[in-house]
XYZ file of C-alpha atoms in Angstrom:
306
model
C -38.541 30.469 -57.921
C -38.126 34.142 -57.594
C -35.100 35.038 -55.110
C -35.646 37.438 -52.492
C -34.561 41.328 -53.216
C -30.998 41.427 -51.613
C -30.908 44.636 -48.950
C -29.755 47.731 -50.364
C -26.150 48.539 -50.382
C -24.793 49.850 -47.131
C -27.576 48.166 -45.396
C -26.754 46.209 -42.546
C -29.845 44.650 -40.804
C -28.494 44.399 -37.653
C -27.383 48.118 -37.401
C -31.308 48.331 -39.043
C -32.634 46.369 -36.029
C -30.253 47.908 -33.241
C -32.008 51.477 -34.540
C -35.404 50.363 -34.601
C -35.442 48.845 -30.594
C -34.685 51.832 -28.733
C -37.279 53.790 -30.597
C -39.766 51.166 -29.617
C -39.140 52.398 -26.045
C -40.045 55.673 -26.826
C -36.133 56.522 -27.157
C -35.502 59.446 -30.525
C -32.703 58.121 -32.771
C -30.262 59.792 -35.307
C -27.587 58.635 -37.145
C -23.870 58.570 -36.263
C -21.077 58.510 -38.449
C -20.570 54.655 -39.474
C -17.651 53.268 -36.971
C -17.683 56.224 -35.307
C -19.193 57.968 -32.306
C -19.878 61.120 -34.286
C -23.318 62.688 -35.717
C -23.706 61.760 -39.181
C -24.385 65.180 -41.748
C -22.868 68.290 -41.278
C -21.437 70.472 -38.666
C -23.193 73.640 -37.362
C -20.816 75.865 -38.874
C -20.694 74.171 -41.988
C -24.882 74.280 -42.440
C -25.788 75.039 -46.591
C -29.290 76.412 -44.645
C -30.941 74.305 -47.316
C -33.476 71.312 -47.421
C -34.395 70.380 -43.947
C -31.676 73.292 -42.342
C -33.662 76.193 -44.109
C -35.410 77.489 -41.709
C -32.219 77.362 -39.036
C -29.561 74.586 -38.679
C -30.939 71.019 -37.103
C -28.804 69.860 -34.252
C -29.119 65.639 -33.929
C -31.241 66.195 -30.851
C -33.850 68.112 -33.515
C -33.354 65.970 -36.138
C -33.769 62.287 -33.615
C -37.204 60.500 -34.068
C -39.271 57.675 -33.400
C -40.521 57.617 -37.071
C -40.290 53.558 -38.284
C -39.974 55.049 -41.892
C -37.415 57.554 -41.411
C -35.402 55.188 -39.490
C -35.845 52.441 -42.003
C -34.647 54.838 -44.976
C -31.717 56.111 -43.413
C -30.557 52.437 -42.198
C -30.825 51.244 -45.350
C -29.023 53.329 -46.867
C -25.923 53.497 -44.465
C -24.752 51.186 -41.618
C -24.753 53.934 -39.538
C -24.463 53.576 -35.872
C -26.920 54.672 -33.292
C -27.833 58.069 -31.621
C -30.154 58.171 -28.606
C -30.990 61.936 -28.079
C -31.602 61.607 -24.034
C -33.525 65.117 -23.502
C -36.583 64.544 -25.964
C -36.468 60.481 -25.051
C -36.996 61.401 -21.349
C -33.724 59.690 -20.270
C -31.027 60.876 -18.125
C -28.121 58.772 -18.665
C -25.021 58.449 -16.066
C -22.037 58.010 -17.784
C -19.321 56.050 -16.247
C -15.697 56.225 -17.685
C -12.656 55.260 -17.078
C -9.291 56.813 -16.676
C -7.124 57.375 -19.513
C -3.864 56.300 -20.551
C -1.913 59.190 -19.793
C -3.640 59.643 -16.159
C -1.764 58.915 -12.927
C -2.137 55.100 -11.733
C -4.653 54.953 -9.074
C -6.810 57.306 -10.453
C -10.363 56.021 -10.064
C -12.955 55.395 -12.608
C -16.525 56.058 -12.657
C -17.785 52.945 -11.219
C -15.811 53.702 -8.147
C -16.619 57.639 -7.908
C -19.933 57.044 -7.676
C -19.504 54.216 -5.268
C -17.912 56.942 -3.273
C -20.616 59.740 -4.162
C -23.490 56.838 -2.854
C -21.603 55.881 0.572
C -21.406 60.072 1.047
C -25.030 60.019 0.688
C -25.862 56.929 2.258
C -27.565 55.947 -0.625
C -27.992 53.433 -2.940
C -29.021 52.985 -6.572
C -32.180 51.223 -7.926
C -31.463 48.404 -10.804
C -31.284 49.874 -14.238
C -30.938 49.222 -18.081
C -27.142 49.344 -18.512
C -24.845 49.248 -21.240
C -20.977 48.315 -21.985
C -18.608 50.891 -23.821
C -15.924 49.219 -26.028
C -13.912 51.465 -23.602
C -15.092 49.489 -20.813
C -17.070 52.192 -18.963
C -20.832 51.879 -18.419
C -23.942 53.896 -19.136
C -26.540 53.711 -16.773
C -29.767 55.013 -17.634
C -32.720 56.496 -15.835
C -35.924 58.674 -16.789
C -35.669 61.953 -16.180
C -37.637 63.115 -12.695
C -41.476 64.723 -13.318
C -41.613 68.233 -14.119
C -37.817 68.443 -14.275
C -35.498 69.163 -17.473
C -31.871 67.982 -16.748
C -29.052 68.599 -18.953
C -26.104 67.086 -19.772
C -22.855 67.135 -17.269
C -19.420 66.958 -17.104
C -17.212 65.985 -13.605
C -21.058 67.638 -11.496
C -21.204 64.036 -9.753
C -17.570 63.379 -9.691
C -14.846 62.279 -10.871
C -14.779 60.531 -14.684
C -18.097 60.684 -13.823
C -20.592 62.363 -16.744
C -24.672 62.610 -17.270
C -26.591 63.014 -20.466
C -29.812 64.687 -20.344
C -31.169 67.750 -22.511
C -28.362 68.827 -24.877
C -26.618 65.025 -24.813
C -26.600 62.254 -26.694
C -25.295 58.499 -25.580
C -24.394 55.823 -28.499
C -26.782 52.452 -28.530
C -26.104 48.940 -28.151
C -25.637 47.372 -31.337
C -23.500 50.446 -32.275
C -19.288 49.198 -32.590
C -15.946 51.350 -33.226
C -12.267 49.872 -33.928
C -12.650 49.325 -30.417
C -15.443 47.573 -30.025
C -19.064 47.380 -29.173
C -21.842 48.560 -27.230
C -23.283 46.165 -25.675
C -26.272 45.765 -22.628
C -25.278 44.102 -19.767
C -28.446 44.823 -17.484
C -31.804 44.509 -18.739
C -33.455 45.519 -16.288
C -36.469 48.498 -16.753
C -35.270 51.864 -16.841
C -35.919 53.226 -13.302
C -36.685 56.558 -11.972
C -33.441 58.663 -11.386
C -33.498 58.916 -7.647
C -34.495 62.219 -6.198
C -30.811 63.309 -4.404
C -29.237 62.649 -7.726
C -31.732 64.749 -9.305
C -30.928 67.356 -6.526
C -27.399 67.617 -7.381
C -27.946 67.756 -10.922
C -30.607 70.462 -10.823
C -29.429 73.739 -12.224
C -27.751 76.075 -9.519
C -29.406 79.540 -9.070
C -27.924 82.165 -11.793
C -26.140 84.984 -9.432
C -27.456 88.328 -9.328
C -25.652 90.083 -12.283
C -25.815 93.503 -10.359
C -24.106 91.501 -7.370
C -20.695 93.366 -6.170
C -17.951 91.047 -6.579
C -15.715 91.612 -3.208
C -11.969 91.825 -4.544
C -9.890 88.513 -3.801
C -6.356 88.839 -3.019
C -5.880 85.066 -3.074
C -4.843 83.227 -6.186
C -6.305 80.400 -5.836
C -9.795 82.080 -4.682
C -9.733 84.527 -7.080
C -9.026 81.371 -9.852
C -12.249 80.163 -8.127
C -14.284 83.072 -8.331
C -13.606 83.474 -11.677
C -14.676 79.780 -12.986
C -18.291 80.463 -10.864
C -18.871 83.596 -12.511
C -17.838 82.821 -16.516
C -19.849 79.472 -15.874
C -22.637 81.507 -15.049
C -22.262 83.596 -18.210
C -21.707 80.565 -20.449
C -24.972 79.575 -18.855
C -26.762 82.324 -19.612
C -25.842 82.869 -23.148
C -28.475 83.183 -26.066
C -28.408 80.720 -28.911
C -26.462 82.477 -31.210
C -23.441 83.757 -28.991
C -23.427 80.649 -26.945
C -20.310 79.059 -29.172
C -18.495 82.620 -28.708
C -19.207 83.131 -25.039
C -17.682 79.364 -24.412
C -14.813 80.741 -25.668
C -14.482 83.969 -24.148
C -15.016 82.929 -21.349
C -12.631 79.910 -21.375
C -9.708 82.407 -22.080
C -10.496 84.193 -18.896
C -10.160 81.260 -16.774
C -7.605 80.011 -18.552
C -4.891 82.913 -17.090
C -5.464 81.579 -13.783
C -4.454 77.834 -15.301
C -1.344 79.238 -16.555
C -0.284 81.290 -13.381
C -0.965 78.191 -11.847
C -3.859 79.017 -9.875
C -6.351 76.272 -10.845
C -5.857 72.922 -12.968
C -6.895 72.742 -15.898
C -8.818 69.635 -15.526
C -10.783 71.520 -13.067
C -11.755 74.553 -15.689
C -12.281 72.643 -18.412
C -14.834 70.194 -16.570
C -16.613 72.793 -14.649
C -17.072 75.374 -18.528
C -17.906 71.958 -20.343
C -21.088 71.212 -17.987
C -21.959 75.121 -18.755
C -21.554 75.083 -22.161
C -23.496 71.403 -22.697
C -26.189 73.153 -20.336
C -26.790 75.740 -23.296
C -27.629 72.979 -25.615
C -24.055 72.873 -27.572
C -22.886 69.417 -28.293
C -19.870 67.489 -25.775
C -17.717 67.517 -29.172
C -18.331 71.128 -30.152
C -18.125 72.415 -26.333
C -14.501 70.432 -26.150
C -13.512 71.903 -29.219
C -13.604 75.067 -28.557
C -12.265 74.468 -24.776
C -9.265 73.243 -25.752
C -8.369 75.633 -28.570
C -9.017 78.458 -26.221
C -7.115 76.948 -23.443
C -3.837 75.591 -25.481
C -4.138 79.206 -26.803
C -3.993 80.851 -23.429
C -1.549 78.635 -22.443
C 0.862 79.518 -25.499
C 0.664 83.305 -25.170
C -0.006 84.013 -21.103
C 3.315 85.720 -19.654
C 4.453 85.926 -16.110
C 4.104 89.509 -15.654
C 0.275 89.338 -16.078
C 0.184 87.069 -13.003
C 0.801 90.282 -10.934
């Protein structure tokens, strides 16, 4: 008796499967780095321009499909894990987290900010698909409202409390790092996001550039002045200075952090929204925060405080 063909090497059927289910919903995949919560292929600045990057680097939210064949050739050929791209799968995904090692006890997680941001609102939220992180936090997601084009957020909602919409990504169940795997724990339809989160979400009006800006004497308000306005220019960037503005403007803002104005939670949460809003990925957008900020940080003297 002939055997059956053994599955190519690197293929692993369940990572095959895992890939194949959400983009029976409708739901774009791409591959992530095996293990790893990374896009698989190269970096933006890195791009050869060549093969399927000739006419202009493809970002994972260009290159995620719903093609059966692409899916099955690239699962077959590595266990990759799983990349939803929210924006072109309709989704808007809340992203729950929780606190890190290093942050003071008592700080709350996601789960409970949004708690909070519900009983402000005396609100509640529908029953949705939901899925486990090996970190123990909790995606939640929704479709994105009609006629509406959310992008992703960082700290909008609250507190350790994220979204992933155009410009986003979320990892799939059936995906696992060394810590463990992601894994649905309501499977319940994907509902509608409700309209006051939608509201909140919903890009704020750009300010008029010829707009005066009245002189602050107050360090604190001027710190505050300053995030609103670089946030709007992050915002407004074109594609091909968008990587450059993120970090001008992050060293602006990030004087005020060192005269201790501001924290620098509070800059770099407000700039990352802006910058994912442009359609730069959370891991390029954090990149390039931080290495402006430590930078800032290192070389700001006392003197320019005054």
């Amino acid at each position: 008796m002939t055997q059956p063909a053994a599955p190519p090497r690197g293929c692993t059927l369940a990572l095959l499967a895992a890939a194949l289910e959400p983009a029976a919903h409708g739901w774009h995949v791409f591959p992530l780095r095996p293990s790893d919560k990374r896009p698989a292929g190269h970096a933006e600045q890195r791009c050869p321009s060549t093969g399927r990057c000739a006419d202009g680097h493809l970002k994972p939210e260009q290159r995620a499909t719903l093609d059966r064949d692409l899916i099955v050739t690239a699962w077959t050929s590595q266990p990759y894990n799983i990349g939803i791209a929210t924006g072109p799968s309709g989704l808007l995904v809340v992203d729950l987290d929780v606190p890190k090692p290093e942050e003071q006890e008592g700080t709350p997680d996601g789960v409970e900010s949004l708690l909070a941001l519900c009983e402000r609102a005396g609100q509640t939220l529908p029953p949705t698909y939901q899925v486990r992180t090996p970190s123990g936090g909790q995606h939640l997601y929704f479709t994105q409202p009609d006629g509406m084009r959310l992008h992703s957020t960082a700290g909008r909602l609250g507190h350790h409390i994220d979204t992933r919409g155009w410009g986003g990504y979320v990892v799939a169940p059936g995906s696992t790092t060394p810590q463990g795997a992601y894994t649905v724990t309501d499977e319940s339809p994907v509902a509608s996001l409700p309209g006051w989160l939608a509201d909140q979400l919903s890009e704020r009006p750009k300010p008029d550039p010829h707009t005066v800006m009245t002189p602050v004497r107050d360090g604190t308000k001027a710190a505050q002045v300053a995030l609103d306005r670089e946030c709007a220019v992050i915002r407004a960037a074109g594609d091909h200075s968008r990587n450059n503005t993120l970090h001008k403007s992050t060293c602006k803002v990030a004087r005020f952090v060192a005269w201790g104005n501001i924290s620098r939670s509070t800059v770099e949460e407000a700039i990352q929204a802006a910058g994912e809003s442009t359609g730069l990925s959370a891991a390029e957008c954090t990149t390039t925060i931080r290495s402006a900020m430590d930078w800032i940080l290192t070389h700001a003297t006392p003197r320019e405080a005054t």
